[in-house]
Coordinates of C-alpha atoms in Angstrom, one line a residue:
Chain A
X1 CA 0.0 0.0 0.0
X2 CA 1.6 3.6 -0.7
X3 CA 0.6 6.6 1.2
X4 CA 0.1 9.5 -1.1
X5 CA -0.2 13.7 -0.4
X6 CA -2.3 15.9 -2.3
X7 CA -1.0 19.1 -1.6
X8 CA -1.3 22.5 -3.1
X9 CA 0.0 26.3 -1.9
X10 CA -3.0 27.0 0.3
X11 CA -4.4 23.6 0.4
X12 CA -8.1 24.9 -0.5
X13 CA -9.8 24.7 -3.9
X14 CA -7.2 23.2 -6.5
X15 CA -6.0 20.4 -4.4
X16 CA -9.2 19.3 -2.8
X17 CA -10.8 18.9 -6.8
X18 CA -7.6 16.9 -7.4
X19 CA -7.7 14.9 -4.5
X20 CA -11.3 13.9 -5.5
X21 CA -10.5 13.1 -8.9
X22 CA -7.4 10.8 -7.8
X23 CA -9.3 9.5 -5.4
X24 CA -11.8 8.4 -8.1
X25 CA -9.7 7.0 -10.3
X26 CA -8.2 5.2 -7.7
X27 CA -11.3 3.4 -6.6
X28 CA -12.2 2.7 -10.8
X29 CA -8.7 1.1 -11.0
X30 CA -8.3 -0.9 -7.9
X31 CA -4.8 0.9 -7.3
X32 CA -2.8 0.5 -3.5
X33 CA -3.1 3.8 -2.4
X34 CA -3.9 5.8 0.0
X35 CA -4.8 9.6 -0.3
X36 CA -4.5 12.2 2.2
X37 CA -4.8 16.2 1.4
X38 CA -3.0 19.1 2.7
X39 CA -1.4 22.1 2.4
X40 CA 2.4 22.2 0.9
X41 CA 2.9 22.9 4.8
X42 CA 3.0 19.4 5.7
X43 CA 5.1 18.5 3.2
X44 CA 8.4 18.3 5.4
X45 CA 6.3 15.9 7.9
X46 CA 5.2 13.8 5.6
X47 CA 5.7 9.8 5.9
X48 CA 4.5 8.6 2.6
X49 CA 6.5 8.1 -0.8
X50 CA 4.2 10.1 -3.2
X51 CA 3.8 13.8 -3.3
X52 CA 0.6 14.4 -6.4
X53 CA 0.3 18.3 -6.7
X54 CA -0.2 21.1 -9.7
X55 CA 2.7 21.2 -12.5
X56 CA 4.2 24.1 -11.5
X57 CA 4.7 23.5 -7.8
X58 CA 6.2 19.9 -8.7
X59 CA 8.5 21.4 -10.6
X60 CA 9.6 24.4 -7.3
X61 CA 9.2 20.8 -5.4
X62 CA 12.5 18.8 -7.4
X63 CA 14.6 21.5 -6.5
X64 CA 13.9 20.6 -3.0
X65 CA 15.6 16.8 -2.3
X66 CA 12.3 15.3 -1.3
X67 CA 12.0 12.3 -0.3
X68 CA 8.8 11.5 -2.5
X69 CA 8.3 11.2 -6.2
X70 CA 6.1 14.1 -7.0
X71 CA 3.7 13.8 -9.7
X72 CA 2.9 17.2 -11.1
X73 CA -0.8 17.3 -13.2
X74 CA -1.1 19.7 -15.6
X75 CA -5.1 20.1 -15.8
X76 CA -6.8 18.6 -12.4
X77 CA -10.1 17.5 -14.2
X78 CA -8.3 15.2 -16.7
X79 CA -8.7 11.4 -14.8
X80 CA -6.8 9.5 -18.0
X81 CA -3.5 12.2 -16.9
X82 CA -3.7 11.0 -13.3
X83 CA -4.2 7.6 -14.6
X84 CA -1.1 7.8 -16.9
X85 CA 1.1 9.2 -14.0
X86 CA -0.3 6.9 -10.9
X87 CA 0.2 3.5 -13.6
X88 CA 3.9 5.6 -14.4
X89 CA 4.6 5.4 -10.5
X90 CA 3.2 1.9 -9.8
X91 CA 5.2 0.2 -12.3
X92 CA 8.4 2.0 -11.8
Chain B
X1 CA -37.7 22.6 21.5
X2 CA -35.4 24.9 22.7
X3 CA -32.5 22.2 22.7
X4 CA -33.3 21.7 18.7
X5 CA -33.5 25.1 17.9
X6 CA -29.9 25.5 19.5
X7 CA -28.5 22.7 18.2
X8 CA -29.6 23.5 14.7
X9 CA -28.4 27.5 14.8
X10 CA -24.8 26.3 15.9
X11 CA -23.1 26.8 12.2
X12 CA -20.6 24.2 13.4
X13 CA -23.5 21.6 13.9
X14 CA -25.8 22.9 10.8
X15 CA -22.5 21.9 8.5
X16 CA -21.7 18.7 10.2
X17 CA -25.3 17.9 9.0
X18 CA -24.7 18.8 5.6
X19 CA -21.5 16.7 5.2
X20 CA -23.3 13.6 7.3
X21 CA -26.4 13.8 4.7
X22 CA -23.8 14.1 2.0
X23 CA -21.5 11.0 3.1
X24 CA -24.9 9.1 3.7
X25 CA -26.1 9.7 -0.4
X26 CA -22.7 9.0 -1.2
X27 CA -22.9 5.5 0.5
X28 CA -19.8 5.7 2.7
X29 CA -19.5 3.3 5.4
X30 CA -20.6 3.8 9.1
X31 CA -16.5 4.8 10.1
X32 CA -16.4 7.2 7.3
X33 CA -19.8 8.7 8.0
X34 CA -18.6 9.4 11.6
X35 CA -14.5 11.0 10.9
X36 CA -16.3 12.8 7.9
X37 CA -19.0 14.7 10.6
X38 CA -17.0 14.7 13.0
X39 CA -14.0 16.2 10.7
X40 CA -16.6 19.0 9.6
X41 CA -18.0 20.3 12.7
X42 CA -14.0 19.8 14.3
X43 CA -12.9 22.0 11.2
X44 CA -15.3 24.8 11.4
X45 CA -14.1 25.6 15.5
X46 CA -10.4 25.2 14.0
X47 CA -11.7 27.8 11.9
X48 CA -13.2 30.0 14.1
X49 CA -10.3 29.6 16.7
X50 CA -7.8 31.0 13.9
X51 CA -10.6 33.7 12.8
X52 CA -10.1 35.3 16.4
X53 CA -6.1 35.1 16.4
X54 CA -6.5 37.1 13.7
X55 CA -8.6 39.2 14.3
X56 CA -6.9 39.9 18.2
X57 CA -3.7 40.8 15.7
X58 CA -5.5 43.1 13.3
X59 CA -7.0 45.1 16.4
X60 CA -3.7 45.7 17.5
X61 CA -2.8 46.9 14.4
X62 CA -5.7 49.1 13.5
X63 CA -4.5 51.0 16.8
X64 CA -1.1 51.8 16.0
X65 CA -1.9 52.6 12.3
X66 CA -4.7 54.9 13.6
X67 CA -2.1 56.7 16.4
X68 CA 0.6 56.8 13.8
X69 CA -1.1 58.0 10.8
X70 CA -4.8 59.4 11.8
X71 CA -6.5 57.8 9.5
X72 CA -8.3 54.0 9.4
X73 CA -6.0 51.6 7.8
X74 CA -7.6 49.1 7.0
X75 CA -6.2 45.5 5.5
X76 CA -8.1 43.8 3.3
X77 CA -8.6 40.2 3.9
X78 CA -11.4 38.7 3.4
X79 CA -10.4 35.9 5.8
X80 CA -10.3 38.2 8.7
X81 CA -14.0 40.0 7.6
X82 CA -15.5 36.3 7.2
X83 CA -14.0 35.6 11.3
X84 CA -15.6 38.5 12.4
X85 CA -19.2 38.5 10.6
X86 CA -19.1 34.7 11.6
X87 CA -19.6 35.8 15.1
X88 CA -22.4 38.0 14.6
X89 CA -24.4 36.3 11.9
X90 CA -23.4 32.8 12.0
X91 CA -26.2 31.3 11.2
X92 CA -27.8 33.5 8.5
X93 CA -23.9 33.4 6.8
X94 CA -24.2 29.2 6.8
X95 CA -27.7 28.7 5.6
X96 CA -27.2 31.2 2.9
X97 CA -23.9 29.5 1.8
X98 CA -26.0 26.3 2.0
X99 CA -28.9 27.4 -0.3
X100 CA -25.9 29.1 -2.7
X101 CA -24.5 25.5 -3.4
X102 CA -28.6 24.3 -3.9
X103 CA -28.8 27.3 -5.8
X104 CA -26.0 27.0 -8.0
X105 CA -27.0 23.0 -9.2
X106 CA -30.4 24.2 -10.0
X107 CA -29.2 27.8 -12.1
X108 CA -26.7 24.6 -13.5
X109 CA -29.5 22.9 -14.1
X110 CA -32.1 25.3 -15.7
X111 CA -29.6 27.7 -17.8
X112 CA -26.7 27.3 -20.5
X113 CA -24.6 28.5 -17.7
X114 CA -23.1 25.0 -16.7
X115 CA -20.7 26.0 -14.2
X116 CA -20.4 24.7 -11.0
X117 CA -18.6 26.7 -8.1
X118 CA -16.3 24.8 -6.3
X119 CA -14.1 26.9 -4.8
X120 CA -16.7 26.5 -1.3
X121 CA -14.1 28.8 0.8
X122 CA -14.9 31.8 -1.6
X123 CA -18.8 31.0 -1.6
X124 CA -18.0 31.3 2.1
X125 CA -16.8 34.9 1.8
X126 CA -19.7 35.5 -0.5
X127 CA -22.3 34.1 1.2
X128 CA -20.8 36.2 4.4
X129 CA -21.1 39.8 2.3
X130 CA -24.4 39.2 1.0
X131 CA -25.8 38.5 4.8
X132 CA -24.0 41.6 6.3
X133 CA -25.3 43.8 3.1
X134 CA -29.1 42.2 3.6
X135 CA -29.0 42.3 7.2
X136 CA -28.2 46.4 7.9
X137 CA -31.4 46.5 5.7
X138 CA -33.0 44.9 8.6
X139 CA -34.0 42.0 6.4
X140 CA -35.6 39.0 8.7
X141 CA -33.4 35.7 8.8
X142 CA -35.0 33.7 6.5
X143 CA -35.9 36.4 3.8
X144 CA -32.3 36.8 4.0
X145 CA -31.2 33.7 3.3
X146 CA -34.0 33.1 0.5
X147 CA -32.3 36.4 -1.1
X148 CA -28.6 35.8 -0.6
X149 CA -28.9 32.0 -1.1
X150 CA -30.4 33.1 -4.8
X151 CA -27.9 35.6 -5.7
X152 CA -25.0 33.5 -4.4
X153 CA -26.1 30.7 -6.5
X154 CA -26.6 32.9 -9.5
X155 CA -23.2 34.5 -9.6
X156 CA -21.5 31.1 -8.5
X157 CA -23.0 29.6 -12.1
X158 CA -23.2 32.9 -14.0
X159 CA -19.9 34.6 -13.9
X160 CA -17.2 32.4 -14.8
X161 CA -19.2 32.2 -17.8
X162 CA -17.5 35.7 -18.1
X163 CA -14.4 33.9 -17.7
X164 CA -14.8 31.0 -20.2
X165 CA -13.3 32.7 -23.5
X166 CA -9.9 33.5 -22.2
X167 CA -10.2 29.8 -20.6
X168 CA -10.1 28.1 -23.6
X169 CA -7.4 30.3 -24.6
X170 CA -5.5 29.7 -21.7
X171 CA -6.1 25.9 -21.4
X172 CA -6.8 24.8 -24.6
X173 CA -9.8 23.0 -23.8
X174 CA -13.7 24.1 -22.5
X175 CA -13.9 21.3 -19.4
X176 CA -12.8 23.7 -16.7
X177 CA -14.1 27.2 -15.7
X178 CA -12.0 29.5 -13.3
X179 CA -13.7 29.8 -10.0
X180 CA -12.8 32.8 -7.9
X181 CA -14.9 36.1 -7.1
X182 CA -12.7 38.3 -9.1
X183 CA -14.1 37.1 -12.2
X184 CA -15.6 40.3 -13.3
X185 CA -11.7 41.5 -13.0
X186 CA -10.4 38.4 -14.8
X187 CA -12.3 39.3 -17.7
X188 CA -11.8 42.7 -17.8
X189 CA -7.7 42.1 -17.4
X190 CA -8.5 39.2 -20.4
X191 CA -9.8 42.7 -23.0
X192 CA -7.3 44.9 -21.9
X193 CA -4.8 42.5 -22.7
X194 CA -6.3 42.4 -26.4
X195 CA -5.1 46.4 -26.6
X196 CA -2.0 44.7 -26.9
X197 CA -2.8 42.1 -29.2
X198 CA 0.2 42.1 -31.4
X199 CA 2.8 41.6 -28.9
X200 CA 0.7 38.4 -27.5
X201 CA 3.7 36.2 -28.6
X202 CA 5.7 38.6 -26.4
X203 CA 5.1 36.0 -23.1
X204 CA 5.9 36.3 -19.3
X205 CA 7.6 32.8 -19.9
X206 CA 10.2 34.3 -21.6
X207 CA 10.9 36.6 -18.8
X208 CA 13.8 34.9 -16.0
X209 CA 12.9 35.9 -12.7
X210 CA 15.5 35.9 -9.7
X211 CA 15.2 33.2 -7.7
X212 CA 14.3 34.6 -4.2
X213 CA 11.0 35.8 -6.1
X214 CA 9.1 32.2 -6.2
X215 CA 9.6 32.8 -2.2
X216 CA 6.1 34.6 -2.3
X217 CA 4.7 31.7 -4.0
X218 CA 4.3 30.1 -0.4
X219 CA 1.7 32.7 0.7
X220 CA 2.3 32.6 4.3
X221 CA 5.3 34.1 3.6
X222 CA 4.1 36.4 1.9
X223 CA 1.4 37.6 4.3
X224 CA 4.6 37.3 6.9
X225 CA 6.9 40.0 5.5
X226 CA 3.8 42.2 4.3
X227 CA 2.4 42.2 8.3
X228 CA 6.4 42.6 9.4
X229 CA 6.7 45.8 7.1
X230 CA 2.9 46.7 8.5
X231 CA 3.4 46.4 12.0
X232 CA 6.9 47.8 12.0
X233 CA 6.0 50.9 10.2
X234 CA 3.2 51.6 11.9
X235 CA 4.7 50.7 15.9
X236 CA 7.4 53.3 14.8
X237 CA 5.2 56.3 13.4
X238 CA 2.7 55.5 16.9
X239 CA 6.1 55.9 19.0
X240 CA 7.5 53.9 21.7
X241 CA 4.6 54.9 24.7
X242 CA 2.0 53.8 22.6
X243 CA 3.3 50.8 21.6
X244 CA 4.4 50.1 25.0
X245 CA 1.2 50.1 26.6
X246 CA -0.5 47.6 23.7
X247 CA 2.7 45.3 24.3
X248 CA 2.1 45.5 27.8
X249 CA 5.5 43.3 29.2
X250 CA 6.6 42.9 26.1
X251 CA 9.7 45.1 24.9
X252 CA 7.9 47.2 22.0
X253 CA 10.2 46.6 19.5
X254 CA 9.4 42.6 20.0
X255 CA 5.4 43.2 19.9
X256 CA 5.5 44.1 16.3
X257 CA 7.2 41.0 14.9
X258 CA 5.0 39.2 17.4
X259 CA 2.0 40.0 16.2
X260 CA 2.7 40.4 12.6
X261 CA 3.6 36.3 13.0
X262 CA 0.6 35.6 15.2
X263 CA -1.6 36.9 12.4
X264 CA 0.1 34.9 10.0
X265 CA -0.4 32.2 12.3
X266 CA -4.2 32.4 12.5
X267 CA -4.6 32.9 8.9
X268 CA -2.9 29.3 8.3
X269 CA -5.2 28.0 11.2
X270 CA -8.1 29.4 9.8
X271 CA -7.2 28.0 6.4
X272 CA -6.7 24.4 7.9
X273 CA -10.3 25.0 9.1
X274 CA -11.9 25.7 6.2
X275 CA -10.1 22.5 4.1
X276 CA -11.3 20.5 6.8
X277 CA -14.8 21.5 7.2
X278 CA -15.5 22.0 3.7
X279 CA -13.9 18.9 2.1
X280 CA -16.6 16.0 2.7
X281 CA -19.0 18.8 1.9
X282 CA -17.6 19.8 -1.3
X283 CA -16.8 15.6 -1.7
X284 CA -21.0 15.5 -2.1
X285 CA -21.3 18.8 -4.4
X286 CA -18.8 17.0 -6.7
X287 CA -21.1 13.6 -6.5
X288 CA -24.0 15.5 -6.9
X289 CA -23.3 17.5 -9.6
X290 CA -22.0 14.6 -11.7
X291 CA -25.1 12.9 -11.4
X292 CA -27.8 15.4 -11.6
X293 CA -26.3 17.9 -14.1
X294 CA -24.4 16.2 -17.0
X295 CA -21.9 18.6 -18.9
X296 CA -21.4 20.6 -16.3
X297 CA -18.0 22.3 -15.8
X298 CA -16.4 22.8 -12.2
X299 CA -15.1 26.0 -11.7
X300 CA -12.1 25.8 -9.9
X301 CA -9.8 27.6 -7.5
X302 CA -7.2 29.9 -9.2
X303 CA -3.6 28.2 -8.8
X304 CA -5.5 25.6 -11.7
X305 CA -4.6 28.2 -14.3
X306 CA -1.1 28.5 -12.8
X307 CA 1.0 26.2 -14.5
X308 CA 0.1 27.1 -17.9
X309 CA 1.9 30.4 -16.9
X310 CA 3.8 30.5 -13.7
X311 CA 6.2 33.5 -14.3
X312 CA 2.6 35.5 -15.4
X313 CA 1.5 35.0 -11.8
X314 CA 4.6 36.6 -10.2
X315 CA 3.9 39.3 -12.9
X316 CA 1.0 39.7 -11.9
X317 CA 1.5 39.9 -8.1
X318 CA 4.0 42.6 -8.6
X319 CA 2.2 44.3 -10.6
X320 CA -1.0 44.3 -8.2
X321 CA 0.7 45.4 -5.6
X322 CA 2.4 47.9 -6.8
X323 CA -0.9 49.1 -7.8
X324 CA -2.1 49.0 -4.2
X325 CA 0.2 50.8 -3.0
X326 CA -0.7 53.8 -5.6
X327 CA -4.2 53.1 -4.2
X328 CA -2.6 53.9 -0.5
X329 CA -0.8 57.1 -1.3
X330 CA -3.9 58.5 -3.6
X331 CA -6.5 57.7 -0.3
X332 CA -3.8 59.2 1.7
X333 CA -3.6 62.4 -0.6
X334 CA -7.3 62.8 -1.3
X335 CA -8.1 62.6 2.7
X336 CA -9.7 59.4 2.1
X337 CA -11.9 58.5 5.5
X338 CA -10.4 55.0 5.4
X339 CA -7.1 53.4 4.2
X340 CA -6.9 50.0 2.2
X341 CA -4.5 48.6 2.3
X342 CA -3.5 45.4 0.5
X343 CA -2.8 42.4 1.7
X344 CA 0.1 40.3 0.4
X345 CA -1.7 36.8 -0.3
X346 CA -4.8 38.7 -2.7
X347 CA -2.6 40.1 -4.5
X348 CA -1.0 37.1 -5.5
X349 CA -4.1 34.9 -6.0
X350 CA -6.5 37.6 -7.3
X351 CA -3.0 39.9 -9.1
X352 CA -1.7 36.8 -10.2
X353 CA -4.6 35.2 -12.1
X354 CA -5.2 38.8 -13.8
X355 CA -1.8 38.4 -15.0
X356 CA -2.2 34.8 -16.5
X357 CA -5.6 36.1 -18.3
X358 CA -3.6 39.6 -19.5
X359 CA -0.8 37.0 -20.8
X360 CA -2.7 35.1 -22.6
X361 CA -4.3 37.7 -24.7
X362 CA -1.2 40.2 -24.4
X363 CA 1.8 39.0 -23.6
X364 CA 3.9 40.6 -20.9
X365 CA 2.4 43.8 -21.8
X366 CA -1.3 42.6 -21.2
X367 CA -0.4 41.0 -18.4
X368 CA 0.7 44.2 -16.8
X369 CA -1.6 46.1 -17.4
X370 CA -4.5 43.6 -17.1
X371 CA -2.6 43.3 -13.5
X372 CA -2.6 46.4 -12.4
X373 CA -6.4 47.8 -13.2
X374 CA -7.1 44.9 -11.2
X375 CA -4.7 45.8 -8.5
X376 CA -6.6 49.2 -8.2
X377 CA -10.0 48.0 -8.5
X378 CA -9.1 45.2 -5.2
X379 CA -7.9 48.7 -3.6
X380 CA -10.5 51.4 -4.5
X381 CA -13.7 49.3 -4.5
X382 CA -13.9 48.1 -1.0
X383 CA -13.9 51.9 0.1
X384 CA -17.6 52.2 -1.1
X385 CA -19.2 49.3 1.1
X386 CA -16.7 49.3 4.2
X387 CA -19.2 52.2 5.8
X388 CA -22.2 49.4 5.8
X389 CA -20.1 46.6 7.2
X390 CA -18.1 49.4 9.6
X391 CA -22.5 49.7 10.6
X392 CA -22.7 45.7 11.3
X393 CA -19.8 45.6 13.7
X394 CA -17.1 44.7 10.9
X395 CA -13.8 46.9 11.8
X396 CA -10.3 47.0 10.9
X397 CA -10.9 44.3 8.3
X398 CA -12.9 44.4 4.9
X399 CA -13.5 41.8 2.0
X400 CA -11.5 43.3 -1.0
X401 CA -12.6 40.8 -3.8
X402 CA -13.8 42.5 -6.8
X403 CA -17.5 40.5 -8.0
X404 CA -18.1 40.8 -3.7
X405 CA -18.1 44.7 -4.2
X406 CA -19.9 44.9 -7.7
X407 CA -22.3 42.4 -7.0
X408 CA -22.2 44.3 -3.4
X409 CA -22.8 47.9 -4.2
X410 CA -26.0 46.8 -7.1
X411 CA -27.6 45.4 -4.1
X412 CA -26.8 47.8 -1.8
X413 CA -28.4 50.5 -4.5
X414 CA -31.4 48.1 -4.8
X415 CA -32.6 47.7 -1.4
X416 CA -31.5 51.3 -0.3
X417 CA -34.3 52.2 -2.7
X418 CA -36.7 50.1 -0.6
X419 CA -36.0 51.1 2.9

């Protein structure tokens, strides 16, 4: 089972859509994971190994040695893009 | 009877409901039900608790400004506003942002104007203005709620219909709608980037930004060094004695920085709050939506258009600010009665998202400018209404957000001619 965090700058309207969505396709494709949703705050606590947040704050994210793979989604309503990148991370 | 009717008018309880009917329809299971409820009514007093940390700051503040400079500085965020309104008219403010998310689905429903408003901690802010405005009419409760509940849901479906041309530009596709009440400004910042029309290949994205810039990207930072600057300038101009006595045995250099951090602190409580207590509820708004009202379009928060141009954001930001700040020396020159001032994290939502719409129709230049009229309107329009919410007990704090004021002042003209 992986531990994911959906994250975005304040943690309030874009991420909670995206979390949503991800959760969604999770549940359509049966994949292990687990979503929680938060600000880019708890970042630096988080335990899990998969960061899922907006394009452009992955990309300020890689800069920053994290732990996590970070999965940046370019438009938050598009469920075959998080499908593509969750598949991506599973079969690594 | 009068254990119901106290249990039902506690906001806290009223929205716990609406996410525990909402996971129930959804068919969660019994464990879920319970930490979703639970999470809701436990967000909503996280909320609150942060709402009066900020609010104990901004008092503070209002003080010094007022000793230093003699005039009513007032900051405008709408975060604080909503804290303080949600102690007077708690109830009215939920049940009308209740019927606004009813509203909206039905407008949805009935109208070519598909869009549904998921940004709920805006609707919030909305649902909070249109109470105060209705209420110093001396409106009753429910015809209040009936009224605002409309209105809410007709903006929240109507406007980003406003928005949707320079979407598609922007995204490239017609499936999401910006959701944000500064659409009106959006728009506007959309055509004045078409005066510059021919340099629209000229993008922000071209443009290399130092480094230390993207630092204001984390907008608690942001909202830190704007309230350090704040509270420093204005503990300095007030003078040591009165400083002193606000800071009580605190050394008054030390109280500044103290408080300027505490703010910051209850702004990132209060936003914790509001994710926690609206999630489950806008969990069932999502589920409802997509099975009652096919084609619909959510309109989403703003930082959804950011990645198709994140150097047009920090444009935009500086650009808005800049232009508050012009806003500040031309209320201070014209003897304004009040002072807005602008608060960091607006401008780089609100100043930001004008920049990404002025990009995409005129490049750097459009962006700009598209920024900056914005900028000015989030500074001058919240000078016409503050007098009615300064009459409801709202002080020291004001909701700057453009469609808020527009939408605000029409109905403020409207029922004025009634009463």
């Amino acid at each position: 089972m992986h531990k994911a965090l959906v994250a975005c700058r304040a943690g309030v309207g874009s991420s909670l859509m995206l979390k949503i969505k991800t959760e969604q396709v999770i549940k359509e494709n049966g994949f292990p994971i687990q979503v929680e949703h938060s600000s880019l705050d708890a970042v630096s606590g988080f335990d899990g190994d998969l960061l899922i947040t907006l394009a452009d704050v992955a990309k300020e994210l890689e800069s920053q040695n994290l732990k996590q793979t970070i999965i940046g989604i370019n438009n938050i309503v598009d469920k075959i893009e998080i499908e593509n990148k969750l598949s991506e991370f599973l079969n690594r | 009877m009068d254990f119901i009717i106290s249990f039902l008018s506690t906001p806290a309880i009223l929205l716990g409901i609406v996410a525990f009917v909402g996971l129930v329809a959804q068919k969660k299971t019994g464990t879920e039900i319970l930490t979703g409820t639970f999470k809701t009514i436990i967000g909503f007093m996280v909320f609150s608790a942060g709402g009066a940390l900020m609010t104990g700051a901004l008092q503070n503040f209002n003080k010094l400004f007022q000793t230093g400079f003699n005039i009513v500085g007032v900051v405008a965020s709408p975060e604080a506003a909503t804290a303080m309104a949600q102690e007077q008219y708690a109830l009215v403010t939920s049940c009308t942002l209740i019927l606004g998310f009813l509203m909206n689905l039905v407008f949805a429903r009935i109208t070519p104007m598909k869009n549904i408003f998921f940004t709920t901690g805006h609707s919030l802010f909305f649902a909070c203005v249109l109470s105060l405005i209705i209420k110093s009419h001396g409106i009753s409760d429910v015809a209040a709620i009936i009224l605002g509940g409309t209105i809410l849901g007709f903006c929240s479906a109507a406007l980003p219909q406003l928005c949707q041309p320079f979407m598609r530009k922007i995204t490239g596709s017609d499936d999401v709608a910006i959701g944000h009440f500064n659409m009106i400004g959006y728009s506007l910042s959309g055509y004045i980037g078409k005066l510059f029309s021919k340099h629209e290949d000229k993008s922000t994205e071209h443009i290399n930004f130092p480094k230390w810039l993207s630092f204001f990207r984390d907008f608690l930072m942001g909202v830190a060094v704007i309230m350090l600057i704040l509270f420093y300038v204005s503990a300095l101009k007030a003078g040591r004695d009165v400083t002193q006595e606000l800071a009580g045995t605190t050394h008054w250099l030390v109280f500044p920085m103290i408080q300027a951090f505490t703010f910051t602190a209850g702004m990132s409580i209060l936003m914790t709050g509001v994710r926690m207590f609206l999630a489950e509820i806008t969990a069932a708004f999502v589920s409802i939506s997509e099975k009652f009202i096919p084609n619909s379009r959510p309109a989403l928060d703003v930082p959804t258009v950011f990645p198709y141009a994140p150097t047009a954001v920090i444009v935009g930001f500086l650009s808005a600010y800049a232009a508050g700040l012009v806003g500040v020396a031309i209320m201070v020159i014209f003897k304004f009665p009040i002072v807005i001032i602008p608060a960091a994290h607006i401008c780089f939502f609100s100043g930001g998202t004008a920049g990404v719409f002025g990009n995409s129709t005129g490049g750097w230049r459009g962006a700009v400018a598209g920024s900056f009229i914005v900028g000015l309107l989030l500074a001058f329009l919240p000078t016409i209404l503050y007098p009615v919410y300064g009459s409801m007990g709202l002080e020291g704090s004001t909701f700057p957000n453009i469609d808020y004021n527009v939408i605000g002042i029409f109905i403020e003209k409207v029922l004025s001619l009634f009463s």
